[in-house]
Amino acid sequence: ETAVFQTPNYHVTQVGNEVSFNCKQTLGHDTMYWYKQDSKKLLKIMFSYNNKQLIVNETVPRRFSPQSSDKAHLNLRIKSVEPEDSAVYLCASSFRLGVNYAEQFFGPGTRLTVL
Amino acid sequence: GDSVTQTEGLVTVTEGLPVKLNCTYQTTYLTIAFFWYVQYLNEAPQVLLKSSTDNKRTEHQGFHATLHKSSSSFHLQKSSAQLSDSALYYCARYTGYQNFYFGKGTSLTVIP
């Protein structure tokens, strides 16, 4: 099956803890992304990663950091979670060039609840 | 600056009637492509339409949209709404270098 996979589906934690979310894509894409979808369903791009080049949305707090081992994996680490980090985190991937460039495929998301 | 503005909030339409969701943009940068994404309840967003050509109509699943750079718009339309079209719709603009700008989303509810 070719798709974008995320784990875990849900995660509940307390303020100050560190969390890490995994994302893997089997679509052969060369670019991966992390988005935050808040309770109002606003979608905000956090990071994009292509060929070891990381682009960071300047509004993302420094406690967030992406981690990649290869072009098929892009994990998200939150060093010390805050209540406002409660949201759904969506991973996506796409081709950077070619006929279907920039057409993103999303994973099912990881819902984070910070108590 | 750069922004994408959609029909805000909730749109309710009766089954069988036409529906139009507005999307306009302001930009400092060149636009490479525009997208409409649809997100059904408890699912991930998925591409519905994509366009990178000015004044060319693009269609998929009964929906259509035309990118008009002269009016900075990429409105989504369907001639006859179906109950299964009820979902959250996002308009998104791609400016290159992995930069995407999403609108705030429009929730469409189709009623019998």
PDB file of N, CA and C in Angstrom, chain A residues 31 33 35 37 41-43 45 48-50 53 55 90 96 99-104 106-108, chain B residues 32-33 35 37 39 42-47 50 52 88 90 94 97-100 102-105:
ATOM      1  N   THR A  31       9.683  15.275  -1.062  1.00  0.00           N
ATOM      2  CA  THR A  31       9.477  16.387  -0.127  1.00  0.00           C
ATOM      3  C   THR A  31       8.420  15.996   0.899  1.00  0.00           C
ATOM      4  N   TYR A  33       6.318  17.293   4.710  1.00  0.00           N
ATOM      5  CA  TYR A  33       5.856  18.482   5.432  1.00  0.00           C
ATOM      6  C   TYR A  33       5.212  18.068   6.755  1.00  0.00           C
ATOM      7  N   TYR A  35       2.198  19.845   9.252  1.00  0.00           N
ATOM      8  CA  TYR A  35       1.201  20.876   9.438  1.00  0.00           C
ATOM      9  C   TYR A  35       0.592  20.740  10.833  1.00  0.00           C
ATOM     10  N   GLN A  37      -3.082  21.492  12.618  1.00  0.00           N
ATOM     11  CA  GLN A  37      -4.486  21.843  12.419  1.00  0.00           C
ATOM     12  C   GLN A  37      -5.106  22.057  13.793  1.00  0.00           C
ATOM     13  N   LYS A  41      -9.778  24.345  12.969  1.00  0.00           N
ATOM     14  CA  LYS A  41      -9.493  23.723  11.671  1.00  0.00           C
ATOM     15  C   LYS A  41      -8.560  24.565  10.804  1.00  0.00           C
ATOM     16  N   LEU A  42      -7.868  25.520  11.407  1.00  0.00           N
ATOM     17  CA  LEU A  42      -6.880  26.267  10.650  1.00  0.00           C
ATOM     18  C   LEU A  42      -5.672  25.375  10.397  1.00  0.00           C
ATOM     19  N   LEU A  43      -5.209  25.385   9.141  1.00  0.00           N
ATOM     20  CA  LEU A  43      -4.057  24.587   8.743  1.00  0.00           C
ATOM     21  C   LEU A  43      -2.843  25.491   8.610  1.00  0.00           C
ATOM     22  N   ILE A  45       1.329  25.446   7.940  1.00  0.00           N
ATOM     23  CA  ILE A  45       2.520  24.675   7.623  1.00  0.00           C
ATOM     24  C   ILE A  45       3.610  24.999   8.633  1.00  0.00           C
ATOM     25  N   SER A  48       8.978  22.102   6.001  1.00  0.00           N
ATOM     26  CA  SER A  48       9.059  21.284   4.797  1.00  0.00           C
ATOM     27  C   SER A  48      10.507  20.836   4.661  1.00  0.00           C
ATOM     28  N   TYR A  49      10.679  19.641   4.086  1.00  0.00           N
ATOM     29  CA  TYR A  49      12.012  19.052   4.034  1.00  0.00           C
ATOM     30  C   TYR A  49      12.211  18.392   2.686  1.00  0.00           C
ATOM     31  N   ASN A  50      13.279  18.803   1.999  1.00  0.00           N
ATOM     32  CA  ASN A  50      13.585  18.248   0.685  1.00  0.00           C
ATOM     33  C   ASN A  50      15.083  18.144   0.531  1.00  0.00           C
ATOM     34  N   GLN A  53      17.311  19.808   2.791  1.00  0.00           N
ATOM     35  CA  GLN A  53      17.035  21.226   2.988  1.00  0.00           C
ATOM     36  C   GLN A  53      15.754  21.389   3.790  1.00  0.00           C
ATOM     37  N   ILE A  55      12.974  23.845   5.512  1.00  0.00           N
ATOM     38  CA  ILE A  55      12.387  25.187   5.521  1.00  0.00           C
ATOM     39  C   ILE A  55      11.455  25.265   6.707  1.00  0.00           C
ATOM     40  N   LEU A  90      -0.530  16.997  11.134  1.00  0.00           N
ATOM     41  CA  LEU A  90      -0.651  16.280   9.867  1.00  0.00           C
ATOM     42  C   LEU A  90       0.680  16.272   9.131  1.00  0.00           C
ATOM     43  N   ARG A  96       8.598  17.599  -5.592  1.00  0.00           N
ATOM     44  CA  ARG A  96       8.966  19.014  -5.697  1.00  0.00           C
ATOM     45  C   ARG A  96       8.912  19.481  -7.151  1.00  0.00           C
ATOM     46  N   VAL A  99       5.308  16.702 -13.296  1.00  0.00           N
ATOM     47  CA  VAL A  99       3.919  16.959 -13.663  1.00  0.00           C
ATOM     48  C   VAL A  99       3.023  17.127 -12.441  1.00  0.00           C
ATOM     49  N   ASN A 100       3.243  16.334 -11.433  1.00  0.00           N
ATOM     50  CA  ASN A 100       2.391  16.369 -10.245  1.00  0.00           C
ATOM     51  C   ASN A 100       3.051  17.099  -9.086  1.00  0.00           C
ATOM     52  N   TYR A 101       3.885  18.077  -9.400  1.00  0.00           N
ATOM     53  CA  TYR A 101       4.599  18.789  -8.340  1.00  0.00           C
ATOM     54  C   TYR A 101       3.630  19.457  -7.386  1.00  0.00           C
ATOM     55  N   ALA A 102       4.056  19.501  -6.153  1.00  0.00           N
ATOM     56  CA  ALA A 102       3.367  20.231  -5.089  1.00  0.00           C
ATOM     57  C   ALA A 102       2.014  19.641  -4.700  1.00  0.00           C
ATOM     58  N   GLU A 103       1.570  18.594  -5.358  1.00  0.00           N
ATOM     59  CA  GLU A 103       0.280  17.983  -4.980  1.00  0.00           C
ATOM     60  C   GLU A 103       0.532  17.126  -3.752  1.00  0.00           C
ATOM     61  N   GLN A 104       0.046  17.585  -2.625  1.00  0.00           N
ATOM     62  CA  GLN A 104       0.381  16.949  -1.366  1.00  0.00           C
ATOM     63  C   GLN A 104      -0.594  15.841  -0.989  1.00  0.00           C
ATOM     64  N   PHE A 106      -1.732  13.699   2.339  1.00  0.00           N
ATOM     65  CA  PHE A 106      -1.684  13.833   3.789  1.00  0.00           C
ATOM     66  C   PHE A 106      -1.848  12.490   4.479  1.00  0.00           C
ATOM     67  N   GLY A 107      -1.200  12.386   5.635  1.00  0.00           N
ATOM     68  CA  GLY A 107      -1.440  11.261   6.514  1.00  0.00           C
ATOM     69  C   GLY A 107      -2.695  11.488   7.342  1.00  0.00           C
ATOM     70  N   PRO A 108      -3.101  10.494   8.136  1.00  0.00           N
ATOM     71  CA  PRO A 108      -4.339  10.594   8.911  1.00  0.00           C
ATOM     72  C   PRO A 108      -4.241  11.520  10.110  1.00  0.00           C
TER      73      PRO A 108
ATOM     74  N   ILE B  32       2.648  29.736  -8.298  1.00  0.00           N
ATOM     75  CA  ILE B  32       2.981  28.598  -9.146  1.00  0.00           C
ATOM     76  C   ILE B  32       1.722  27.772  -9.437  1.00  0.00           C
ATOM     77  N   ALA B  33       0.944  27.512  -8.391  1.00  0.00           N
ATOM     78  CA  ALA B  33      -0.241  26.674  -8.558  1.00  0.00           C
ATOM     79  C   ALA B  33      -1.248  26.961  -7.462  1.00  0.00           C
ATOM     80  N   PHE B  35      -4.704  25.137  -5.407  1.00  0.00           N
ATOM     81  CA  PHE B  35      -5.351  23.877  -5.093  1.00  0.00           C
ATOM     82  C   PHE B  35      -6.649  24.104  -4.335  1.00  0.00           C
ATOM     83  N   TYR B  37      -8.458  21.630  -1.596  1.00  0.00           N
ATOM     84  CA  TYR B  37      -8.394  20.390  -0.842  1.00  0.00           C
ATOM     85  C   TYR B  37      -9.750  20.175  -0.171  1.00  0.00           C
ATOM     86  N   GLN B  39     -11.616  17.917   2.980  1.00  0.00           N
ATOM     87  CA  GLN B  39     -11.381  17.077   4.158  1.00  0.00           C
ATOM     88  C   GLN B  39     -12.735  16.592   4.672  1.00  0.00           C
ATOM     89  N   ASN B  42     -13.248  13.261   9.982  1.00  0.00           N
ATOM     90  CA  ASN B  42     -12.307  12.273  10.520  1.00  0.00           C
ATOM     91  C   ASN B  42     -11.356  11.681   9.475  1.00  0.00           C
ATOM     92  N   GLU B  43     -11.155  12.424   8.396  1.00  0.00           N
ATOM     93  CA  GLU B  43     -10.205  11.983   7.389  1.00  0.00           C
ATOM     94  C   GLU B  43      -9.154  13.068   7.147  1.00  0.00           C
ATOM     95  N   ALA B  44      -8.127  12.708   6.400  1.00  0.00           N
ATOM     96  CA  ALA B  44      -7.083  13.664   6.062  1.00  0.00           C
ATOM     97  C   ALA B  44      -7.515  14.520   4.872  1.00  0.00           C
ATOM     98  N   PRO B  45      -6.987  15.728   4.752  1.00  0.00           N
ATOM     99  CA  PRO B  45      -7.255  16.521   3.542  1.00  0.00           C
ATOM    100  C   PRO B  45      -6.732  15.786   2.306  1.00  0.00           C
ATOM    101  N   GLN B  46      -7.429  15.971   1.194  1.00  0.00           N
ATOM    102  CA  GLN B  46      -6.972  15.380  -0.064  1.00  0.00           C
ATOM    103  C   GLN B  46      -7.227  16.356  -1.196  1.00  0.00           C
ATOM    104  N   VAL B  47      -6.392  16.283  -2.210  1.00  0.00           N
ATOM    105  CA  VAL B  47      -6.512  17.214  -3.325  1.00  0.00           C
ATOM    106  C   VAL B  47      -7.808  16.954  -4.090  1.00  0.00           C
ATOM    107  N   LYS B  50      -6.539  21.131  -8.972  1.00  0.00           N
ATOM    108  CA  LYS B  50      -5.266  21.841  -9.025  1.00  0.00           C
ATOM    109  C   LYS B  50      -5.220  22.623 -10.336  1.00  0.00           C
ATOM    110  N   SER B  52      -2.590  25.558 -12.568  1.00  0.00           N
ATOM    111  CA  SER B  52      -1.450  26.463 -12.670  1.00  0.00           C
ATOM    112  C   SER B  52      -1.541  27.315 -13.928  1.00  0.00           C
ATOM    113  N   LEU B  88     -15.164  19.818   4.702  1.00  0.00           N
ATOM    114  CA  LEU B  88     -14.408  21.056   4.887  1.00  0.00           C
ATOM    115  C   LEU B  88     -13.536  21.254   3.654  1.00  0.00           C
ATOM    116  N   TYR B  90     -10.611  23.555   1.635  1.00  0.00           N
ATOM    117  CA  TYR B  90      -9.527  24.520   1.762  1.00  0.00           C
ATOM    118  C   TYR B  90      -9.045  24.943   0.380  1.00  0.00           C
ATOM    119  N   TYR B  94       0.360  27.785  -3.875  1.00  0.00           N
ATOM    120  CA  TYR B  94       1.749  27.362  -3.823  1.00  0.00           C
ATOM    121  C   TYR B  94       2.593  28.373  -4.573  1.00  0.00           C
ATOM    122  N   TYR B  97       9.379  26.820  -3.787  1.00  0.00           N
ATOM    123  CA  TYR B  97      10.280  26.650  -2.636  1.00  0.00           C
ATOM    124  C   TYR B  97       9.537  26.075  -1.437  1.00  0.00           C
ATOM    125  N   GLN B  98       8.611  25.157  -1.724  1.00  0.00           N
ATOM    126  CA  GLN B  98       7.862  24.436  -0.683  1.00  0.00           C
ATOM    127  C   GLN B  98       7.013  25.366   0.185  1.00  0.00           C
ATOM    128  N   ASN B  99       6.617  26.489  -0.332  1.00  0.00           N
ATOM    129  CA  ASN B  99       5.777  27.424   0.410  1.00  0.00           C
ATOM    130  C   ASN B  99       4.316  27.296   0.016  1.00  0.00           C
ATOM    131  N   PHE B 100       3.484  26.943   0.983  1.00  0.00           N
ATOM    132  CA  PHE B 100       2.054  26.832   0.775  1.00  0.00           C
ATOM    133  C   PHE B 100       1.320  27.793   1.689  1.00  0.00           C
ATOM    134  N   PHE B 102      -2.577  28.314   3.008  1.00  0.00           N
ATOM    135  CA  PHE B 102      -3.930  27.777   3.046  1.00  0.00           C
ATOM    136  C   PHE B 102      -4.911  28.837   3.533  1.00  0.00           C
ATOM    137  N   GLY B 103      -6.114  28.819   2.957  1.00  0.00           N
ATOM    138  CA  GLY B 103      -7.192  29.621   3.501  1.00  0.00           C
ATOM    139  C   GLY B 103      -7.692  29.010   4.796  1.00  0.00           C
ATOM    140  N   LYS B 104      -8.642  29.683   5.437  1.00  0.00           N
ATOM    141  CA  LYS B 104      -9.123  29.242   6.739  1.00  0.00           C
ATOM    142  C   LYS B 104     -10.090  28.069   6.662  1.00  0.00           C
ATOM    143  N   GLY B 105     -10.495  27.724   5.456  1.00  0.00           N
ATOM    144  CA  GLY B 105     -11.401  26.594   5.291  1.00  0.00           C
ATOM    145  C   GLY B 105     -12.855  27.026   5.286  1.00  0.00           C
TER     146      GLY B 105
END
